[in-house]
Structures are given as C-alpha cells and as structure tokens.
Amino acid sequence: MKTAFEAKNADDVKAKTEALDAAWMAASEELYAAGQQPGADAGAQQNAGANNAGGEDVQDADFEEVK
C-alpha cells in the first residue's frame, strides 16, 4: 500500500485498501466468534473475582499523561 500511495496510483491504493478491509473484517469475525463460545471468558471472570476477594490494600495513584 505504501508504494502505491507514494506512486500516487489511486486505483492501486483503492484496491489495496479494499483488500485490507476484507482481511480486517475476516479477522474481526473470527475474534467475535471466538468470544461467543461458551466459557470463552470464564477465566477472566474468575480472575476478576479473585482479585477483590483477598481484601488487598488498594491505593489510588496520580499519573500524568504524556503526549
């Protein structure tokens, strides 16, 4: 895509963009389907509950966003 853009070939850029969009859509569909499987996030839910169950000393912290 970079070479097509640098060459200012609009048709090639459009074709490569459409191919990239199609690949992204396919990957997104696979991720979505994997997340819909039963038990896919059960481990995450168990870990979230375990973090709060121990009565840990939680402290807030200040931070600065660097741009």
Tab-separated table of C-alpha atoms in Angstrom:
chain	number	residue	atom	x	y	z
A	1	MET	CA	0.000	0.000	0.000
A	2	LYS	CA	2.836	2.375	0.845
A	3	THR	CA	4.411	2.036	-2.582
A	4	ALA	CA	1.047	2.522	-4.289
A	5	PHE	CA	0.468	5.663	-2.223
A	6	GLU	CA	3.934	7.024	-2.941
A	7	ALA	CA	3.418	6.346	-6.661
A	8	LYS	CA	0.111	8.258	-6.419
A	9	ASN	CA	-1.704	5.348	-8.062
A	10	ALA	CA	-5.271	5.911	-6.828
A	11	ASP	CA	-6.676	2.725	-8.352
A	12	ASP	CA	-3.991	0.584	-6.727
A	13	VAL	CA	-4.457	2.333	-3.358
A	14	LYS	CA	-8.216	1.735	-3.538
A	15	ALA	CA	-7.729	-1.958	-4.421
A	16	LYS	CA	-5.236	-2.482	-1.604
A	17	THR	CA	-7.475	-0.630	0.863
A	18	GLU	CA	-10.407	-2.870	-0.051
A	19	ALA	CA	-8.220	-5.968	0.393
A	20	LEU	CA	-7.090	-4.686	3.784
A	21	ASP	CA	-10.696	-4.003	4.802
A	22	ALA	CA	-11.719	-7.523	3.779
A	23	ALA	CA	-8.864	-9.060	5.776
A	24	TRP	CA	-9.729	-6.928	8.819
A	25	MET	CA	-13.381	-7.930	8.591
A	26	ALA	CA	-12.489	-11.624	8.414
A	27	ALA	CA	-10.199	-11.322	11.441
A	28	SER	CA	-12.866	-9.407	13.362
A	29	GLU	CA	-15.466	-12.070	12.607
A	30	GLU	CA	-13.117	-14.790	13.885
A	31	LEU	CA	-12.474	-12.862	17.111
A	32	TYR	CA	-16.176	-12.229	17.608
A	33	ALA	CA	-16.997	-15.901	17.028
A	34	ALA	CA	-14.290	-16.972	19.470
A	35	GLY	CA	-15.737	-14.644	22.098
A	36	GLN	CA	-19.209	-16.138	21.654
A	37	GLN	CA	-18.122	-19.661	22.548
A	38	PRO	CA	-19.382	-20.841	25.943
A	39	GLY	CA	-16.747	-20.453	28.619
A	40	ALA	CA	-14.572	-18.195	26.483
A	41	ASP	CA	-14.388	-15.536	29.192
A	42	ALA	CA	-14.924	-17.727	32.256
A	43	GLY	CA	-11.265	-17.434	33.232
A	44	ALA	CA	-11.373	-13.657	33.056
A	45	GLN	CA	-14.452	-13.553	35.276
A	46	GLN	CA	-12.859	-15.882	37.820
A	47	ASN	CA	-9.705	-13.761	37.959
A	48	ALA	CA	-11.712	-10.564	38.417
A	49	GLY	CA	-13.474	-12.039	41.416
A	50	ALA	CA	-10.263	-13.414	42.879
A	51	ASN	CA	-8.583	-10.010	42.830
A	52	ASN	CA	-11.223	-8.466	45.092
A	53	ALA	CA	-11.794	-11.473	47.369
A	54	GLY	CA	-8.400	-11.292	49.062
A	55	GLY	CA	-9.057	-7.982	50.819
A	56	GLU	CA	-5.963	-6.470	49.254
A	57	ASP	CA	-4.912	-2.945	50.146
A	58	VAL	CA	-5.798	-0.973	47.016
A	59	GLN	CA	-4.401	2.543	46.612
A	60	ASP	CA	-5.161	5.217	44.071
A	61	ALA	CA	-2.231	6.778	42.286
A	62	ASP	CA	-1.758	10.043	40.439
A	63	PHE	CA	-0.470	9.904	36.923
A	64	GLU	CA	0.397	12.278	34.138
A	65	GLU	CA	-0.482	11.597	30.530
A	66	VAL	CA	2.462	12.393	28.276
A	67	LYS	CA	1.658	13.259	24.683
